[in-house]
Short mmCIF file of C-alpha atoms in Angstrom, two decimals:
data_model
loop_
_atom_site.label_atom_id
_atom_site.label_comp_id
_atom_site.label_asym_id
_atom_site.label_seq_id
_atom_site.Cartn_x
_atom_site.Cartn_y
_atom_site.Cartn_z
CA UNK A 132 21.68 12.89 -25.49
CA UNK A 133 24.40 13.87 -27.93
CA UNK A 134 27.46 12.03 -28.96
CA UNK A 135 29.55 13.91 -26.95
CA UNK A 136 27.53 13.68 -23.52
CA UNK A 137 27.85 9.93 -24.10
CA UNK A 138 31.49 9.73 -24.63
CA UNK A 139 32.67 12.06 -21.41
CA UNK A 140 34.13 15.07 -24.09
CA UNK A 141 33.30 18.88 -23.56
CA UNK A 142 31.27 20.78 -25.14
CA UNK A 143 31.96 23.77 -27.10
CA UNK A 144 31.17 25.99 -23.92
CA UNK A 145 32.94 24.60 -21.31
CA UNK A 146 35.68 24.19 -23.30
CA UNK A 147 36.07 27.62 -24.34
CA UNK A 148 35.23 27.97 -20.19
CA UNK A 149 38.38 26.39 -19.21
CA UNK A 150 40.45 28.24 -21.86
CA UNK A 151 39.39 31.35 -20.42
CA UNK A 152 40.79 30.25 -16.41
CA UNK A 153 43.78 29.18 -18.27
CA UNK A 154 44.51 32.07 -20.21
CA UNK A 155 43.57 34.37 -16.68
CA UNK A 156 45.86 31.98 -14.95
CA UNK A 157 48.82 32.31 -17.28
CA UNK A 158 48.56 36.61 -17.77
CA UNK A 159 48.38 36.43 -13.34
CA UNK A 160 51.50 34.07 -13.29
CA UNK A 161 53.28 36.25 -16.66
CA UNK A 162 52.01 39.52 -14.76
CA UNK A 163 54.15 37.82 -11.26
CA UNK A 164 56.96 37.27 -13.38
CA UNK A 165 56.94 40.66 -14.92
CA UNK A 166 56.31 42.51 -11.36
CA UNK A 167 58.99 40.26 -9.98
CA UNK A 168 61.68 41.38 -12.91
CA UNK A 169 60.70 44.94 -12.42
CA UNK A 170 60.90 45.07 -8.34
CA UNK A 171 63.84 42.82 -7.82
CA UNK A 172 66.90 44.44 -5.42
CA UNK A 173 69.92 43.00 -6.11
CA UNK A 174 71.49 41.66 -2.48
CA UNK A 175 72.60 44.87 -0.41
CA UNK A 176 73.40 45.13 3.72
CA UNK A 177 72.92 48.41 4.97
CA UNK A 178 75.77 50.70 4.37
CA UNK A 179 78.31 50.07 6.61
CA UNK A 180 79.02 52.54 9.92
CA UNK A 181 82.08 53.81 8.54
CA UNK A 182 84.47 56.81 8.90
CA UNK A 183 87.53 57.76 6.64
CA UNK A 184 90.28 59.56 8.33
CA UNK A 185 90.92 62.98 6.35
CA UNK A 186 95.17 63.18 7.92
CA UNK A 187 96.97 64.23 5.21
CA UNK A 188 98.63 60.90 4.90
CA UNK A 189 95.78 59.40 4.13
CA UNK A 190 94.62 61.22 1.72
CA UNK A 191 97.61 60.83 -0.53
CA UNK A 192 97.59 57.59 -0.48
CA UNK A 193 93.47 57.69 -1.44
CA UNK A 194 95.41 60.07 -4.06
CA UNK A 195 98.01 57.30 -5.24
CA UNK A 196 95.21 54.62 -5.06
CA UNK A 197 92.31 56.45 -7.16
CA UNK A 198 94.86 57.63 -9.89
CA UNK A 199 97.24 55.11 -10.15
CA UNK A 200 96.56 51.95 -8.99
CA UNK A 201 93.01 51.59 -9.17
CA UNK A 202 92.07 53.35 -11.98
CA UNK A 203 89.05 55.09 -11.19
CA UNK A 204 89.87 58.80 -12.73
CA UNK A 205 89.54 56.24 -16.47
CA UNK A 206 86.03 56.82 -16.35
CA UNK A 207 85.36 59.34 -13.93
CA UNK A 208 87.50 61.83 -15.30
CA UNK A 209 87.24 63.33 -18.76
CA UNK A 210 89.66 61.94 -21.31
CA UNK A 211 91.06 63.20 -24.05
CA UNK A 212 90.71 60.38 -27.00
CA UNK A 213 92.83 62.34 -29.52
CA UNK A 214 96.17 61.98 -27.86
CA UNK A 215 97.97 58.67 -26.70
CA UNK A 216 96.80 56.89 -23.74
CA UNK A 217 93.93 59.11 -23.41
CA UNK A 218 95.16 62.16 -20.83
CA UNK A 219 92.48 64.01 -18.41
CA UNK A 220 90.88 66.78 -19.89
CA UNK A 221 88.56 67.89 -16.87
CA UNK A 222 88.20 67.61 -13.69
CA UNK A 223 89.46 64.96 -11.55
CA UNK A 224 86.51 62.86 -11.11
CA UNK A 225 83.53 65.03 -11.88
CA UNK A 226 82.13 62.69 -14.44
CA UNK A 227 81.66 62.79 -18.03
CA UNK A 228 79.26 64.55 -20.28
CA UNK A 229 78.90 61.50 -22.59
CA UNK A 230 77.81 58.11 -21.79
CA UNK A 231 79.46 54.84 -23.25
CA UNK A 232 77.19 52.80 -25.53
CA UNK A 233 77.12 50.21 -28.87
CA UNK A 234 80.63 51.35 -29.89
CA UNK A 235 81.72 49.79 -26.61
CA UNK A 236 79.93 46.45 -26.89
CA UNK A 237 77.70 47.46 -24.06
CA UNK A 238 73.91 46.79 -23.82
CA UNK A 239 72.78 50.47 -23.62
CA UNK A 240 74.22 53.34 -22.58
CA UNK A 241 76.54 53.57 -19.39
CA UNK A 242 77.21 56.95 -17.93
CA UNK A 243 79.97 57.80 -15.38
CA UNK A 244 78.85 60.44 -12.25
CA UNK A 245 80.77 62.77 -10.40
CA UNK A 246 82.18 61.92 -7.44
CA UNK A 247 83.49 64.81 -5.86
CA UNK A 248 81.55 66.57 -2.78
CA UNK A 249 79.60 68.90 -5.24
CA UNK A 250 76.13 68.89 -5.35
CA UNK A 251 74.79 65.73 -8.27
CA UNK A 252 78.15 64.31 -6.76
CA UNK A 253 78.82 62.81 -3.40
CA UNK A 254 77.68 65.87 -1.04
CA UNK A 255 74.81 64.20 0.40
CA UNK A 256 76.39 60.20 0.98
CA UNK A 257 78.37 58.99 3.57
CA UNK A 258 81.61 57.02 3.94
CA UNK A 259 79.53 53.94 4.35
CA UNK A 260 77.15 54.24 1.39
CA UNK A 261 80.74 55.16 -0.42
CA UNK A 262 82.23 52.17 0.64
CA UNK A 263 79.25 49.97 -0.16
CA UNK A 264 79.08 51.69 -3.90
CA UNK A 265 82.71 50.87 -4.62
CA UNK A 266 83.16 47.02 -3.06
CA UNK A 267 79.53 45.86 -3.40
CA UNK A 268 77.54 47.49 -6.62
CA UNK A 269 74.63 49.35 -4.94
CA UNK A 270 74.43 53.08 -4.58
CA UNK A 271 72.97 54.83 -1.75
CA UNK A 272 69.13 54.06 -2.80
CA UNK A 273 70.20 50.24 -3.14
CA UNK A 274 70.28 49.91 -6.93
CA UNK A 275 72.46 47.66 -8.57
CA UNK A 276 75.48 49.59 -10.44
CA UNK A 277 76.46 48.13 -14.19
CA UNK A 278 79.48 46.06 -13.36
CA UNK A 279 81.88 47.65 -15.70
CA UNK A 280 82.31 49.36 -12.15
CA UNK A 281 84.84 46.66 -11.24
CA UNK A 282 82.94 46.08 -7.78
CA UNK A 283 83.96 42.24 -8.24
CA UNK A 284 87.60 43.52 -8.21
CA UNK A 285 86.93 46.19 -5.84
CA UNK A 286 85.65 43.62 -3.40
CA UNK A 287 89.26 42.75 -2.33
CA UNK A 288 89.76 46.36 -1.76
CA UNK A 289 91.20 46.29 2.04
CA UNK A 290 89.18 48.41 4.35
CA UNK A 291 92.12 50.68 5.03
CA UNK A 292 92.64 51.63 1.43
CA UNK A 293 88.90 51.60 0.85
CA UNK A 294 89.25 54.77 3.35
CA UNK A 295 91.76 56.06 2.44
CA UNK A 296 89.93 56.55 -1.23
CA UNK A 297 86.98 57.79 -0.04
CA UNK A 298 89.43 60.27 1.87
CA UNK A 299 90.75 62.08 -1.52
CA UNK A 300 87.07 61.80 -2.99
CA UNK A 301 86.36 63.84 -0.08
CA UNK A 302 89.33 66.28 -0.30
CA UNK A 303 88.84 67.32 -3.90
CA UNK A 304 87.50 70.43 -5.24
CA UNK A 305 83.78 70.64 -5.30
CA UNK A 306 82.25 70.30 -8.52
CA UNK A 307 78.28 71.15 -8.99
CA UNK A 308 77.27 68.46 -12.24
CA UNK A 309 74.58 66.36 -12.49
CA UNK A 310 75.34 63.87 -14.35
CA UNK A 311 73.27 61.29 -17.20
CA UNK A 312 72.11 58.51 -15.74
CA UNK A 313 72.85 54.98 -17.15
CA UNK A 314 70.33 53.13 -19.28
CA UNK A 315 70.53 49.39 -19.43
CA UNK A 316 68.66 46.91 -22.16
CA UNK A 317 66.45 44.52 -21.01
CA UNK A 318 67.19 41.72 -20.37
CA UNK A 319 70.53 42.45 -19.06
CA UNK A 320 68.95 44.88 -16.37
CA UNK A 321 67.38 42.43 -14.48
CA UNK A 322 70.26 39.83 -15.08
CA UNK A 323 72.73 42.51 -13.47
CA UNK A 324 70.89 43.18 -10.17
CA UNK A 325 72.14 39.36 -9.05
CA UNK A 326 76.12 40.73 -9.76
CA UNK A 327 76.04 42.54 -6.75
CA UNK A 328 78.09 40.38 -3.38
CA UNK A 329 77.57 42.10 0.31
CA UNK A 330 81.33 41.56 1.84
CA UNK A 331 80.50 39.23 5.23
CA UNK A 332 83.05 40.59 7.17
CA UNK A 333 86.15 43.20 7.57
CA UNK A 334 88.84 43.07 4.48
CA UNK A 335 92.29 43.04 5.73
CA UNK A 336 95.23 44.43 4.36
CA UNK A 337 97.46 42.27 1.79
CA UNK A 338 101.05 41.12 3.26
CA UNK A 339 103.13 44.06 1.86
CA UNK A 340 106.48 42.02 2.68
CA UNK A 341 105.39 39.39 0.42
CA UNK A 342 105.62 40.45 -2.97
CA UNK A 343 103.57 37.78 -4.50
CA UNK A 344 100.78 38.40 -1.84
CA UNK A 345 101.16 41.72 -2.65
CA UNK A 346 101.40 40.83 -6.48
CA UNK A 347 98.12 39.19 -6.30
CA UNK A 348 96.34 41.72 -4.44
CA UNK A 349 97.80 44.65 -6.90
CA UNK A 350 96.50 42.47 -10.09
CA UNK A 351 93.07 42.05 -8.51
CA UNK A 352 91.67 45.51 -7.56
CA UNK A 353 94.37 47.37 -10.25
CA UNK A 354 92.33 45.03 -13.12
CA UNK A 355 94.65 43.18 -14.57
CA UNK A 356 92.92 39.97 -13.79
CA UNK A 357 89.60 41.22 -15.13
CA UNK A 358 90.84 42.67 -18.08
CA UNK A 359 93.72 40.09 -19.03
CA UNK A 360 91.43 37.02 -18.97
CA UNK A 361 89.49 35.82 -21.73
CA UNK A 362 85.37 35.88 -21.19
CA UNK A 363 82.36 34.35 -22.63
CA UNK A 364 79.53 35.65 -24.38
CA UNK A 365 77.94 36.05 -21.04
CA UNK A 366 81.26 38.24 -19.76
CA UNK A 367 81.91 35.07 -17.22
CA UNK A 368 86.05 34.34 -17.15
CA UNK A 369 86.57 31.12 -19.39
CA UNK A 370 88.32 28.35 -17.20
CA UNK A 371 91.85 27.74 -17.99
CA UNK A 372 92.84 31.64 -19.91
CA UNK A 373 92.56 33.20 -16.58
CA UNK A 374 95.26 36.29 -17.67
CA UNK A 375 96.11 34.68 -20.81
CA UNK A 376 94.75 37.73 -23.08
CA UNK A 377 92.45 37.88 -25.46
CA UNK A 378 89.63 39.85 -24.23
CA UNK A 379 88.50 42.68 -26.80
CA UNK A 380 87.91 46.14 -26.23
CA UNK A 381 86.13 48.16 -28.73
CA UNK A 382 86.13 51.82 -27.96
CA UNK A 383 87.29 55.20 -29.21
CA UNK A 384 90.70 53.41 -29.71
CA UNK A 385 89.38 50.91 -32.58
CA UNK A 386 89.01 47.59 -31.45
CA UNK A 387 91.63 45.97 -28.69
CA UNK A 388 92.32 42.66 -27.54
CA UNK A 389 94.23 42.26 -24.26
CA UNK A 390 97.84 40.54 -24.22
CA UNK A 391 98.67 37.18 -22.48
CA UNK A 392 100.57 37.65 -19.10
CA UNK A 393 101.42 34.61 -18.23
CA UNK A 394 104.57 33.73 -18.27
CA UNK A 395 104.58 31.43 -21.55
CA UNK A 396 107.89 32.33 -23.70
CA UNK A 397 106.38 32.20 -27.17
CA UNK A 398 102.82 34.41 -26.17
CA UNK A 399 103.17 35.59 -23.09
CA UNK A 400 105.01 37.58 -20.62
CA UNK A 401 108.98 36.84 -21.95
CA UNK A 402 110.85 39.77 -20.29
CA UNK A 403 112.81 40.31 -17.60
CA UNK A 404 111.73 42.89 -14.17
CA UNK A 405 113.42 45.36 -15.02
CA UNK A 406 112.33 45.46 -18.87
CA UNK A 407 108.92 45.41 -16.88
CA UNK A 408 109.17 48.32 -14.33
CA UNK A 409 110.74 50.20 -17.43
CA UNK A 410 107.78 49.36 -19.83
CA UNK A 411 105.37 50.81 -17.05
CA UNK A 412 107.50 54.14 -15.74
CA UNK A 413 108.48 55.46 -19.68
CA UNK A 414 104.59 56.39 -20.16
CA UNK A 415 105.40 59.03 -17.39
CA UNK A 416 107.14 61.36 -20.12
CA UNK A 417 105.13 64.11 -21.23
CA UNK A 418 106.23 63.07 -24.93
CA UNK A 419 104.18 60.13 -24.54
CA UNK A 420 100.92 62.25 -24.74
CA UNK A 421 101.27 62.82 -28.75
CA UNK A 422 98.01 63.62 -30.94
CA UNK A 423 97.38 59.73 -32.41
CA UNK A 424 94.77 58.22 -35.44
CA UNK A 425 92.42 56.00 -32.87
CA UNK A 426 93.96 52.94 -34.83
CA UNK A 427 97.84 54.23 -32.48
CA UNK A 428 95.81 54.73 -29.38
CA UNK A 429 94.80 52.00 -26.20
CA UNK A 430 92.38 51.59 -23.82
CA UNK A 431 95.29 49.93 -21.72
CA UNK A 432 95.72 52.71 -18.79
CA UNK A 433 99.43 53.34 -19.34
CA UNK A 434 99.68 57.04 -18.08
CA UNK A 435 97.91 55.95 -14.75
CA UNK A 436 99.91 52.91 -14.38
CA UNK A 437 103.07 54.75 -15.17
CA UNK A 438 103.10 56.73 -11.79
CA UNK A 439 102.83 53.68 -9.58
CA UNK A 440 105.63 53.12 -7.18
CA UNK A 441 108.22 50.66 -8.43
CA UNK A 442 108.17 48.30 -5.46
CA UNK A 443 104.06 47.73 -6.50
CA UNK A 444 105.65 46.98 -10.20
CA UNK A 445 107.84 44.51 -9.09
CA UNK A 446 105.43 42.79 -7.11
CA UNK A 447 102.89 42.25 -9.76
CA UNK A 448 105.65 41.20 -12.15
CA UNK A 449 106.85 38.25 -9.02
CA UNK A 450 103.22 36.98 -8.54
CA UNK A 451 102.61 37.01 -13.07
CA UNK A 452 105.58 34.95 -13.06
CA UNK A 453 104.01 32.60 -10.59
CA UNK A 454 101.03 31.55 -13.22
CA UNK A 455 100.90 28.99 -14.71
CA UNK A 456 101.92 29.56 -18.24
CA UNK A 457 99.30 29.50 -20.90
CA UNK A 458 100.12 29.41 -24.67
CA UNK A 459 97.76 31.60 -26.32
CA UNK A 460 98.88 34.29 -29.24
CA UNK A 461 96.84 37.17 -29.07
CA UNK A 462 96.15 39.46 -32.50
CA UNK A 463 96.26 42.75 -30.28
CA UNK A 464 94.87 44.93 -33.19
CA UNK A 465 92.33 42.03 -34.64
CA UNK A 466 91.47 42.72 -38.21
#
């Protein structure tokens, strides 16, 4: 009997035995892992049973709300970069032939598709699926959308104005383009299929004769919130800068950060309503839309914003002035 029978140890087989069911064990439990990253839905409800009313009335306000509150026609619509504020240069949400990638800090390449009833558009979804795609991140199939679709704003959407959108996407001129399809890196693909929220219930409509109800509700789904608060590495809002500026925006535009709202008097928001409403409605002049180096131009959506009725202005200026103030200088063009 050997030395090692004597002492209990293994021998050179049965160790190399129980390797093997360990290695087998770990490539079923790696190859679980990998099947589970690969087939994981993000959370979806079936698509709502849904109808938008096509009256006239509520179509232009699905107008108003996709092209100047909401800002959807940003990235659906063709821009043109070379001129301030970045002016439409094809059709009202049909999509864009180029995709946003590295040069916008994103993890791969994020494509925008037509949305008007032409076929690669919206022809074959209904309202529901429509409404599900814009307030909860899944398209039609169920797959997650990248969240640079604001879903997480769009959540707050109420159901009438969610309609009412999907009423203009409707009424628009049919445009046959199919668009590219967006490409995310791993890891961040499997990370974004838990963004997605099903709504639990109806969304009602904001108290229009409160401005600061009104003020908060404009702020959420128009993105100031999103894109006036200051984010983490992992794009989560950092506690305490909630719009206090600072977020950057690289882009076509040169690199961006976004100013401080609040209503501190050395950083932030120091100006009066009126100064406000004016700062909003003087993008509105043609003149505004000048040929500009990328360094003069802004991602800030100025010439969508600029249409937007006055009464909306003032309430988003009466609920910013209810913040608390932060004190936080932002370097708008960072060096």
């Amino acid at each position: 009997m050997t030395e090692d029978s004597k002492s209990g140890a293994e021998g050179p087989v049965k160790k190399t035995g129980r390797l093997k069911w360990i290695g087998i064990g770990l490539g079923a439990l790696i190859g679980v892992g990998a099947l589970f990253v690969a087939t994981k839905s993000p959370a979806a409800r079936p698509a709502p049973d849904l109808e938008a009313d096509d009256s006239p009335a509520t179509v232009e306000r699905g107008k108003y709300l996709f092209e100047h509150q909401l800002g959807c026609g940003e990235c659906h619509t063709e821009r043109d970069w070379t001129r301030y504020g970045g002016p439409a240069r094809g059709a009202i949400a049909a999509g864009t032939p180029t995709c946003w990638g590295e040069d916008y800090g994103l993890p791969g390449e994020v494509c925008f598709p037509n949305l008007t009833p032409g076929a690669g558009g919206l022809k074959d979804w209904s309202d529901g699926e429509i409404a599900r795609a814009i307030r909860e991140g899944v398209d039609r199939h169920g797959d997650v959308l990248f969240p640079i679709m604001p879903y997480d704003n769009y959540k707050d959407l109420s159901d009438e104005d969610t309609k009412a959108v999907i009423a203009y996407l409707r009424s628009l001129p049919a445009v046959d383009a199919e668009r590219a399809k967006t490409h995310i890196d791993f890891p961040v693909s499997f990370f974004i299929k838990f963004a997605p929220k099903p709504l639990s219930g109806p969304v009602a409509e904001p108290n229009r004769n409160d401005p600061i109800a009104l003020g908060k509700y404009l702020t959420t789904v128009a993105g100031c919130r999103s894109c006036h608060s200051q984010v983490d590495k992992e794009h989560q809002p950092i506690p305490g800068y909630e719009f206090a500026g600072g977020q950057l925006f690289p882009g076509p535009w040169g690199k961006v950060r976004s100013a401080n709202l609040t209503p501190d008097p050395e950083t932030g928001l120091d100006v009066s309503e009126g100064e406000f409403v004016q700062k909003f409605t003087s993008h509105a002049d043609p003149a505004v839309q000048r040929p500009v180096n990328p360094s003069e131009n802004t991602p800030m959506p100025w010439l969508a914003y600029s249409k937007m009725q006055e009464s909306d202005l003032k309430a988003i200026y009466a609920f910013l002035k209810t913040i608390e103030p932060v004190k936080n200088k932002v370097e708008i063009r960072p060096k």
